[in-house]
PDB file of C-alpha atoms in Angstrom:
ATOM      1  CA  MET A 154      36.911 -38.032 265.357  1.00 58.00           C
ATOM      2  CA  ASN A 155      34.635 -37.480 268.372  1.00 76.00           C
ATOM      3  CA  ALA A 156      31.176 -36.019 268.000  1.00 86.00           C
ATOM      4  CA  ARG A 157      31.092 -32.267 268.547  1.00 90.00           C
ATOM      5  CA  VAL A 158      28.422 -30.421 270.534  1.00 96.00           C
ATOM      6  CA  TYR A 159      28.092 -26.644 270.938  1.00 97.00           C
ATOM      7  CA  ILE A 160      26.151 -25.395 273.981  1.00 98.00           C
ATOM      8  CA  LEU A 161      24.656 -21.878 273.803  1.00 97.00           C
ATOM      9  CA  GLU A 162      23.571 -21.167 277.385  1.00 97.00           C
ATOM     10  CA  ASP A 163      24.201 -18.076 279.506  1.00 95.00           C
ATOM     11  CA  ASP A 164      23.778 -19.888 282.829  1.00 95.00           C
ATOM     12  CA  ALA A 165      27.291 -21.172 283.544  1.00 96.00           C
ATOM     13  CA  SER A 166      26.076 -23.720 286.092  1.00 95.00           C
ATOM     14  CA  ILE A 167      23.786 -25.352 283.512  1.00 95.00           C
ATOM     15  CA  SER A 168      26.253 -25.281 280.621  1.00 96.00           C
ATOM     16  CA  GLY A 169      29.050 -26.579 282.842  1.00 96.00           C
ATOM     17  CA  LEU A 170      26.978 -29.485 284.119  1.00 95.00           C
ATOM     18  CA  VAL A 171      25.815 -30.463 280.618  1.00 95.00           C
ATOM     19  CA  LYS A 172      29.370 -30.173 279.270  1.00 96.00           C
ATOM     20  CA  VAL A 173      30.773 -32.491 281.943  1.00 96.00           C
ATOM     21  CA  ALA A 174      27.996 -35.051 281.410  1.00 95.00           C
ATOM     22  CA  LEU A 175      28.477 -35.152 277.641  1.00 95.00           C
ATOM     23  CA  GLU A 176      32.268 -35.249 277.837  1.00 94.00           C
ATOM     24  CA  MET A 177      32.018 -38.291 280.102  1.00 93.00           C
ATOM     25  CA  ASN A 178      30.423 -39.996 277.089  1.00 87.00           C
ATOM     26  CA  GLY A 179      33.327 -39.066 274.808  1.00 89.00           C
ATOM     27  CA  THR A 180      31.750 -35.992 273.206  1.00 92.00           C
ATOM     28  CA  ASP A 181      33.762 -32.843 272.492  1.00 92.00           C
ATOM     29  CA  CYS A 182      31.883 -29.820 273.852  1.00 96.00           C
ATOM     30  CA  ARG A 183      32.244 -26.051 273.642  1.00 96.00           C
ATOM     31  CA  THR A 184      30.125 -23.624 275.646  1.00 97.00           C
ATOM     32  CA  PHE A 185      29.035 -20.099 274.694  1.00 97.00           C
ATOM     33  CA  ALA A 186      27.239 -17.497 276.800  1.00 97.00           C
ATOM     34  CA  THR A 187      26.235 -15.148 273.964  1.00 97.00           C
ATOM     35  CA  CYS A 188      24.837 -15.404 270.448  1.00 97.00           C
ATOM     36  CA  ARG A 189      27.843 -13.476 269.135  1.00 95.00           C
ATOM     37  CA  GLU A 190      30.329 -16.010 270.520  1.00 96.00           C
ATOM     38  CA  PHE A 191      28.278 -18.908 269.170  1.00 96.00           C
ATOM     39  CA  VAL A 192      27.918 -17.476 265.648  1.00 92.00           C
ATOM     40  CA  SER A 193      31.624 -16.636 265.556  1.00 91.00           C
ATOM     41  CA  ALA A 194      32.498 -20.241 266.449  1.00 89.00           C
ATOM     42  CA  LEU A 195      30.448 -21.520 263.515  1.00 86.00           C
ATOM     43  CA  GLY A 196      32.976 -19.837 261.261  1.00 76.00           C
ATOM     44  CA  GLU A 197      35.693 -22.087 262.691  1.00 76.00           C
ATOM     45  CA  GLY A 198      33.790 -25.338 262.206  1.00 77.00           C
ATOM     46  CA  LEU A 199      30.317 -26.787 262.566  1.00 80.00           C
ATOM     47  CA  PRO A 200      29.100 -28.967 265.424  1.00 88.00           C
ATOM     48  CA  ASP A 201      27.150 -32.165 264.984  1.00 88.00           C
ATOM     49  CA  ILE A 202      24.622 -30.896 267.515  1.00 94.00           C
ATOM     50  CA  ALA A 203      23.810 -27.440 268.887  1.00 96.00           C
ATOM     51  CA  LEU A 204      22.059 -27.063 272.243  1.00 98.00           C
ATOM     52  CA  LEU A 205      20.341 -23.667 272.206  1.00 97.00           C
ATOM     53  CA  ASP A 206      18.891 -21.680 275.087  1.00 96.00           C
ATOM     54  CA  VAL A 207      16.120 -19.249 274.089  1.00 94.00           C
ATOM     55  CA  MET A 208      16.504 -16.249 276.395  1.00 94.00           C
ATOM     56  CA  LEU A 209      20.046 -14.933 275.965  1.00 95.00           C
ATOM     57  CA  PRO A 210      21.727 -11.654 276.952  1.00 95.00           C
ATOM     58  CA  ASP A 211      22.295 -10.484 273.370  1.00 95.00           C
ATOM     59  CA  GLY A 212      19.504 -12.158 271.447  1.00 94.00           C
ATOM     60  CA  ASN A 213      16.927 -14.880 271.104  1.00 94.00           C
ATOM     61  CA  GLY A 214      17.705 -18.564 270.649  1.00 95.00           C
ATOM     62  CA  PHE A 215      14.832 -18.929 268.182  1.00 95.00           C
ATOM     63  CA  ASP A 216      16.546 -16.390 265.911  1.00 95.00           C
ATOM     64  CA  VAL A 217      19.801 -18.331 266.225  1.00 95.00           C
ATOM     65  CA  LEU A 218      17.927 -21.544 265.390  1.00 95.00           C
ATOM     66  CA  ARG A 219      16.372 -19.967 262.299  1.00 92.00           C
ATOM     67  CA  SER A 220      19.776 -18.745 261.102  1.00 90.00           C
ATOM     68  CA  VAL A 221      21.556 -22.068 261.734  1.00 90.00           C
ATOM     69  CA  LYS A 222      18.906 -24.110 259.942  1.00 86.00           C
ATOM     70  CA  SER A 223      18.892 -21.687 257.020  1.00 81.00           C
ATOM     71  CA  LYS A 224      22.666 -21.761 256.512  1.00 78.00           C
ATOM     72  CA  TYR A 225      23.613 -25.179 257.910  1.00 78.00           C
ATOM     73  CA  PRO A 226      20.590 -27.514 257.700  1.00 75.00           C
ATOM     74  CA  SER A 227      22.703 -30.567 258.575  1.00 73.00           C
ATOM     75  CA  VAL A 228      23.375 -29.262 262.113  1.00 85.00           C
ATOM     76  CA  CYS A 229      21.011 -30.934 264.587  1.00 91.00           C
ATOM     77  CA  CYS A 230      19.514 -28.343 266.970  1.00 95.00           C
ATOM     78  CA  ILE A 231      18.005 -29.090 270.388  1.00 96.00           C
ATOM     79  CA  MET A 232      16.333 -26.246 272.266  1.00 95.00           C
ATOM     80  CA  LEU A 233      16.912 -25.905 276.032  1.00 94.00           C
ATOM     81  CA  SER A 234      14.419 -23.441 277.426  1.00 89.00           C
ATOM     82  CA  ALA A 235      12.449 -22.333 280.472  1.00 88.00           C
ATOM     83  CA  LEU A 236       9.690 -21.528 277.971  1.00 85.00           C
ATOM     84  CA  GLY A 237       7.927 -24.843 278.317  1.00 81.00           C
ATOM     85  CA  LYS A 238       4.406 -24.054 277.141  1.00 86.00           C
ATOM     86  CA  GLU A 239       2.998 -26.037 274.246  1.00 88.00           C
ATOM     87  CA  GLU A 240       3.020 -23.000 271.939  1.00 90.00           C
ATOM     88  CA  ASP A 241       6.712 -22.401 272.704  1.00 88.00           C
ATOM     89  CA  LYS A 242       7.592 -25.992 271.831  1.00 90.00           C
ATOM     90  CA  VAL A 243       5.484 -25.875 268.664  1.00 91.00           C
ATOM     91  CA  ASN A 244       7.160 -22.621 267.648  1.00 89.00           C
ATOM     92  CA  GLY A 245      10.634 -24.078 268.132  1.00 90.00           C
ATOM     93  CA  LEU A 246       9.829 -27.274 266.248  1.00 92.00           C
ATOM     94  CA  ASN A 247       8.203 -25.338 263.405  1.00 91.00           C
ATOM     95  CA  LEU A 248      11.346 -23.224 263.112  1.00 90.00           C
ATOM     96  CA  GLY A 249      13.377 -26.389 262.536  1.00 90.00           C
ATOM     97  CA  ALA A 250      14.411 -27.608 265.983  1.00 93.00           C
ATOM     98  CA  ASP A 251      15.093 -31.341 266.036  1.00 92.00           C
ATOM     99  CA  ASP A 252      14.077 -31.597 269.688  1.00 94.00           C
ATOM    100  CA  TYR A 253      12.855 -29.356 272.530  1.00 94.00           C
ATOM    101  CA  VAL A 254      13.772 -29.867 276.189  1.00 94.00           C
ATOM    102  CA  SER A 255      12.090 -27.769 278.875  1.00 92.00           C
ATOM    103  CA  LYS A 256      13.913 -26.492 281.961  1.00 92.00           C
ATOM    104  CA  PRO A 257      14.404 -27.799 284.549  1.00 91.00           C
ATOM    105  CA  PHE A 258      15.558 -31.008 282.889  1.00 92.00           C
ATOM    106  CA  SER A 259      17.280 -34.206 283.882  1.00 93.00           C
ATOM    107  CA  VAL A 260      20.909 -34.287 282.725  1.00 93.00           C
ATOM    108  CA  LEU A 261      20.587 -38.032 282.178  1.00 93.00           C
ATOM    109  CA  GLU A 262      17.554 -37.521 279.942  1.00 93.00           C
ATOM    110  CA  LEU A 263      19.296 -34.747 278.010  1.00 94.00           C
ATOM    111  CA  THR A 264      22.365 -36.937 277.509  1.00 94.00           C
ATOM    112  CA  ALA A 265      20.134 -39.723 276.216  1.00 94.00           C
ATOM    113  CA  ARG A 266      18.432 -37.310 273.808  1.00 94.00           C
ATOM    114  CA  VAL A 267      21.811 -36.054 272.556  1.00 94.00           C
ATOM    115  CA  ASN A 268      23.042 -39.617 272.053  1.00 91.00           C
ATOM    116  CA  ALA A 269      19.863 -40.474 270.144  1.00 91.00           C
ATOM    117  CA  ALA A 270      20.341 -37.404 267.953  1.00 90.00           C
ATOM    118  CA  LEU A 271      23.956 -38.370 267.306  1.00 88.00           C
ATOM    119  CA  ARG A 272      22.809 -41.806 266.139  1.00 84.00           C
ATOM    120  CA  ARG A 273      20.413 -40.147 263.710  1.00 80.00           C
ATOM    121  CA  VAL A 274      23.183 -37.856 262.477  1.00 73.00           C
ATOM    122  CA  LYS A 275      25.481 -40.845 261.973  1.00 68.00           C
ATOM    123  CA  ARG A 276      22.838 -42.679 259.944  1.00 59.00           C
ATOM    124  CA  SER A 277      22.554 -39.630 257.671  1.00 59.00           C
ATOM    125  CA  SER A 278      25.933 -40.457 256.229  1.00 67.00           C
ATOM    126  CA  CYS A 279      25.549 -39.055 252.697  1.00 77.00           C
ATOM    127  CA  LEU A 280      26.557 -35.481 251.890  1.00 80.00           C
ATOM    128  CA  GLN A 281      25.527 -33.706 248.696  1.00 79.00           C
ATOM    129  CA  CYS A 282      26.832 -30.424 247.294  1.00 82.00           C
ATOM    130  CA  GLY A 283      25.998 -29.639 243.679  1.00 80.00           C
ATOM    131  CA  ASN A 284      27.351 -32.461 241.511  1.00 84.00           C
ATOM    132  CA  LEU A 285      29.401 -33.789 244.453  1.00 89.00           C
ATOM    133  CA  ARG A 286      28.185 -36.734 246.532  1.00 86.00           C
ATOM    134  CA  LEU A 287      30.003 -38.310 249.462  1.00 87.00           C
ATOM    135  CA  ASP A 288      29.136 -41.487 251.401  1.00 82.00           C
ATOM    136  CA  CYS A 289      30.742 -41.341 254.844  1.00 77.00           C
ATOM    137  CA  ASP A 290      30.075 -45.014 255.635  1.00 67.00           C
ATOM    138  CA  THR A 291      31.841 -46.423 252.582  1.00 75.00           C
ATOM    139  CA  MET A 292      34.305 -43.510 252.197  1.00 80.00           C
ATOM    140  CA  LYS A 293      33.277 -43.126 248.559  1.00 85.00           C
ATOM    141  CA  ALA A 294      32.987 -39.833 246.706  1.00 91.00           C
ATOM    142  CA  TYR A 295      31.460 -39.088 243.320  1.00 90.00           C
ATOM    143  CA  VAL A 296      31.416 -36.256 240.790  1.00 90.00           C
ATOM    144  CA  ASP A 297      28.438 -36.544 238.421  1.00 86.00           C
ATOM    145  CA  ASP A 298      28.077 -40.116 239.749  1.00 80.00           C
ATOM    146  CA  LYS A 299      31.635 -40.958 238.663  1.00 88.00           C
ATOM    147  CA  PRO A 300      33.691 -42.413 241.555  1.00 91.00           C
ATOM    148  CA  LEU A 301      36.810 -40.619 242.742  1.00 93.00           C
ATOM    149  CA  ASP A 302      40.018 -42.344 243.819  1.00 91.00           C
ATOM    150  CA  LEU A 303      40.694 -40.605 247.146  1.00 91.00           C
ATOM    151  CA  ASN A 304      43.200 -41.402 249.842  1.00 90.00           C
ATOM    152  CA  ARG A 305      42.108 -40.987 253.471  1.00 87.00           C
ATOM    153  CA  LYS A 306      43.265 -37.394 253.923  1.00 91.00           C
ATOM    154  CA  GLU A 307      41.733 -36.321 250.618  1.00 93.00           C
ATOM    155  CA  PHE A 308      38.460 -37.872 251.717  1.00 91.00           C
ATOM    156  CA  GLU A 309      38.586 -36.156 255.130  1.00 90.00           C
ATOM    157  CA  LEU A 310      39.415 -32.817 253.518  1.00 94.00           C
ATOM    158  CA  LEU A 311      36.583 -33.092 250.997  1.00 94.00           C
ATOM    159  CA  LYS A 312      34.190 -34.167 253.754  1.00 91.00           C
ATOM    160  CA  TYR A 313      35.105 -31.119 255.841  1.00 91.00           C
ATOM    161  CA  PHE A 314      34.538 -28.821 252.865  1.00 93.00           C
ATOM    162  CA  MET A 315      31.161 -30.449 252.203  1.00 90.00           C
ATOM    163  CA  GLN A 316      30.159 -30.087 255.851  1.00 85.00           C
ATOM    164  CA  ASN A 317      30.879 -26.361 255.544  1.00 88.00           C
ATOM    165  CA  PRO A 318      29.581 -25.394 252.076  1.00 87.00           C
ATOM    166  CA  GLY A 319      30.020 -21.768 251.111  1.00 87.00           C
ATOM    167  CA  ARG A 320      32.137 -20.967 254.149  1.00 89.00           C
ATOM    168  CA  VAL A 321      35.595 -19.492 253.865  1.00 92.00           C
ATOM    169  CA  LEU A 322      37.860 -21.898 255.758  1.00 92.00           C
ATOM    170  CA  SER A 323      41.238 -20.589 256.817  1.00 91.00           C
ATOM    171  CA  ARG A 324      44.410 -22.553 256.195  1.00 90.00           C
ATOM    172  CA  GLU A 325      44.933 -22.756 259.956  1.00 89.00           C
ATOM    173  CA  THR A 326      41.474 -24.256 260.513  1.00 89.00           C
ATOM    174  CA  LEU A 327      41.917 -26.842 257.756  1.00 91.00           C
ATOM    175  CA  LEU A 328      45.390 -27.856 258.870  1.00 89.00           C
ATOM    176  CA  THR A 329      44.234 -28.225 262.474  1.00 87.00           C
ATOM    177  CA  GLU A 330      41.035 -30.128 261.679  1.00 85.00           C
ATOM    178  CA  ILE A 331      42.482 -32.509 259.071  1.00 88.00           C
ATOM    179  CA  TRP A 332      46.168 -32.870 259.970  1.00 86.00           C
ATOM    180  CA  GLY A 333      46.310 -31.737 263.593  1.00 81.00           C
ATOM    181  CA  TYR A 334      48.807 -28.967 262.894  1.00 74.00           C
ATOM    182  CA  GLU A 335      48.430 -26.099 265.328  1.00 61.00           C
ATOM    183  CA  ALA A 336      51.037 -23.874 263.720  1.00 58.00           C
ATOM    184  CA  GLY A 337      53.616 -23.841 260.990  1.00 59.00           C
ATOM    185  CA  GLU A 338      53.713 -23.490 257.222  1.00 61.00           C
ATOM    186  CA  THR A 339      53.128 -26.413 254.897  1.00 72.00           C
ATOM    187  CA  ARG A 340      52.276 -27.093 251.268  1.00 85.00           C
ATOM    188  CA  THR A 341      50.373 -30.218 252.206  1.00 89.00           C
ATOM    189  CA  LEU A 342      46.983 -28.485 252.093  1.00 92.00           C
ATOM    190  CA  ASP A 343      47.664 -26.814 248.743  1.00 92.00           C
ATOM    191  CA  ASN A 344      48.807 -30.101 247.205  1.00 93.00           C
ATOM    192  CA  HIS A 345      45.676 -31.900 248.377  1.00 94.00           C
ATOM    193  CA  VAL A 346      43.398 -29.149 247.052  1.00 95.00           C
ATOM    194  CA  ALA A 347      45.220 -29.243 243.703  1.00 95.00           C
ATOM    195  CA  ARG A 348      44.680 -32.999 243.477  1.00 95.00           C
ATOM    196  CA  LEU A 349      40.968 -32.671 244.278  1.00 96.00           C
ATOM    197  CA  ARG A 350      40.638 -30.077 241.514  1.00 96.00           C
ATOM    198  CA  LYS A 351      42.319 -32.375 239.017  1.00 95.00           C
ATOM    199  CA  MET A 352      39.679 -34.990 239.828  1.00 94.00           C
ATOM    200  CA  GLY A 353      36.964 -32.625 238.633  1.00 93.00           C
ATOM    201  CA  ILE A 354      36.035 -30.762 241.816  1.00 93.00           C
ATOM    202  CA  THR A 355      35.991 -27.376 240.142  1.00 90.00           C
ATOM    203  CA  ASN A 356      34.015 -25.459 242.782  1.00 92.00           C
ATOM    204  CA  LEU A 357      36.897 -25.405 245.279  1.00 94.00           C
ATOM    205  CA  GLU A 358      37.779 -21.717 245.349  1.00 94.00           C
ATOM    206  CA  THR A 359      40.948 -20.078 246.640  1.00 94.00           C
ATOM    207  CA  VAL A 360      40.351 -17.129 248.979  1.00 94.00           C
ATOM    208  CA  PHE A 361      43.662 -15.320 248.703  1.00 92.00           C
ATOM    209  CA  GLY A 362      45.358 -14.563 251.972  1.00 90.00           C
ATOM    210  CA  VAL A 363      42.870 -16.690 253.931  1.00 92.00           C
ATOM    211  CA  GLY A 364      42.257 -20.225 252.663  1.00 92.00           C
ATOM    212  CA  TYR A 365      39.613 -22.010 250.598  1.00 95.00           C
ATOM    213  CA  LYS A 366      35.877 -22.495 250.241  1.00 93.00           C
ATOM    214  CA  LEU A 367      33.618 -24.970 248.496  1.00 93.00           C
ATOM    215  CA  SER A 368      30.977 -23.009 246.611  1.00 87.00           C
ATOM    216  CA  ASN A 369      27.424 -24.312 246.447  1.00 72.00           C
TER     217      ASN A 369
END
């Protein structure tokens, strides 16, 4: 699965240029011109990295940063801003930004910074949620330190839940992300969730009429 980057930037020329540069390196990118669009997309799935402008038509990128880091601390956030004074950078970093790039910037430098951040994200390969622990490098999962016998799809499904703790994930989103189904009805998802529950993952909740969520 390719790395995923979300770009929140209201200047289409900037977001388009960054998107093309990153996609040339094999990264999946989505661009958003407003805070509302960006926040809505988080409900469909989380990015590995979020590139956040500060001055936006419907809000402030610092507020978006604060919200993302509060709800999804694993998402790496890089600020892209014309506010390049030292106090602006310090403010962004103190709010949780992983990096701060001032405009105008070199696309090559930004791409290098994104690639460096992706390497750091990859090294942080362990996910923890309550009594659940998952090691992405070894594809091992544990409940109360007891190993689980997971097949590949069960592992990918559990990983996706753990990357989105507390979020209600629709059946359509899960089927698309894990199995690549864009439409259609299947019991595959329900059977996999039932098997995970039998292994002791008791905090997988059914949200009737929508899908599932992994409670914290």
